[in-house]
mmCIF file of C-alpha atoms in Angstrom:
data_model
loop_
_atom_site.group_PDB
_atom_site.id
_atom_site.type_symbol
_atom_site.label_atom_id
_atom_site.label_comp_id
_atom_site.label_asym_id
_atom_site.label_seq_id
_atom_site.Cartn_x
_atom_site.Cartn_y
_atom_site.Cartn_z
ATOM 1 C CA MET A 1 79.298 76.727 121.200
ATOM 2 C CA VAL A 2 77.705 78.308 117.921
ATOM 3 C CA VAL A 3 78.858 81.711 119.332
ATOM 4 C CA PHE A 4 82.340 80.340 120.193
ATOM 5 C CA GLY A 5 82.442 79.205 116.062
ATOM 6 C CA ILE A 6 81.178 82.568 115.001
ATOM 7 C CA ILE A 7 83.716 84.412 117.074
ATOM 8 C CA CYS A 8 86.562 82.553 115.636
ATOM 9 C CA VAL A 9 85.373 82.973 112.001
ATOM 10 C CA LEU A 10 85.086 86.623 112.886
ATOM 11 C CA LEU A 11 88.321 86.763 113.983
ATOM 12 C CA LEU A 12 90.132 84.820 111.564
ATOM 13 C CA SER A 13 88.229 87.450 108.678
ATOM 14 C CA TYR A 14 89.704 90.082 110.691
ATOM 15 C CA LEU A 15 93.095 89.089 110.798
ATOM 16 C CA LEU A 16 93.399 87.574 107.462
ATOM 17 C CA LEU A 17 91.479 89.954 105.261
ATOM 18 C CA ILE A 18 90.706 93.257 106.868
ATOM 19 C CA ARG A 19 93.983 94.042 109.228
ATOM 20 C CA PRO A 20 96.596 93.587 106.156
ATOM 21 C CA TRP A 21 94.527 96.072 104.070
ATOM 22 C CA HIS A 22 93.930 98.325 107.243
ATOM 23 C CA LEU A 23 97.854 98.494 107.846
ATOM 24 C CA HIS A 24 98.698 99.720 104.209
ATOM 25 C CA TRP A 25 95.694 101.808 103.667
ATOM 26 C CA GLY A 26 96.069 104.407 100.929
ATOM 27 C CA ALA A 27 99.678 103.545 100.610
ATOM 28 C CA THR A 28 100.754 102.402 97.260
ATOM 29 C CA LYS A 29 103.039 99.125 96.993
ATOM 30 C CA GLN A 30 106.143 101.258 96.082
ATOM 31 C CA GLU A 31 105.373 103.357 99.389
ATOM 32 C CA VAL A 32 104.888 100.133 101.356
ATOM 33 C CA MET A 33 108.094 98.365 99.957
ATOM 34 C CA SER A 34 110.283 101.260 100.210
ATOM 35 C CA ALA A 35 112.488 102.654 103.428
ATOM 36 C CA MET A 36 110.789 104.952 105.218
ATOM 37 C CA PRO A 37 112.759 107.726 107.511
ATOM 38 C CA GLY A 38 113.076 105.903 110.657
ATOM 39 C CA ASP A 39 113.212 102.533 109.545
ATOM 40 C CA GLY A 40 117.143 102.204 110.718
ATOM 41 C CA ILE A 41 116.185 103.160 114.312
ATOM 42 C CA VAL A 42 114.641 99.390 115.074
ATOM 43 C CA PRO A 43 116.512 96.670 113.185
ATOM 44 C CA LYS A 44 113.692 93.983 113.757
ATOM 45 C CA PRO A 45 110.154 95.888 114.387
ATOM 46 C CA ASP A 46 107.453 93.518 115.926
ATOM 47 C CA PHE A 47 105.108 95.768 113.842
ATOM 48 C CA ASN A 48 105.074 97.628 110.751
ATOM 49 C CA ALA A 49 102.370 99.594 109.394
ATOM 50 C CA THR A 50 102.396 102.213 106.378
ATOM 51 C CA ARG A 51 99.308 104.572 105.458
ATOM 52 C CA GLY A 52 99.323 107.012 102.938
ATOM 53 C CA ILE A 53 97.120 109.921 101.686
ATOM 54 C CA GLY A 54 97.116 111.505 98.485
ATOM 55 C CA ILE A 55 96.448 115.107 98.136
ATOM 56 C CA ARG A 56 95.254 116.588 94.379
ATOM 57 C CA TYR A 57 95.498 120.634 94.053
ATOM 58 C CA ARG A 58 95.060 122.719 91.244
ATOM 59 C CA ASN A 59 97.884 125.423 91.637
ATOM 60 C CA THR A 60 95.692 128.666 90.630
ATOM 61 C CA PHE A 61 98.857 131.199 90.793
ATOM 62 C CA PHE A 62 100.390 130.742 87.575
#
């Protein structure tokens, strides 16, 4: 019974804390809320994830 309780706590922790963060990892709030290419293909999706990565660079040519 203790093992079942631990599994339930871990599962709830994952679903409430980690999964929401993971589905929008690296994306800004603006990116998450804005329409992306292909959003109109499926009118009511069951699953939605927006992830992003920022790349900083220095232009050395000019």
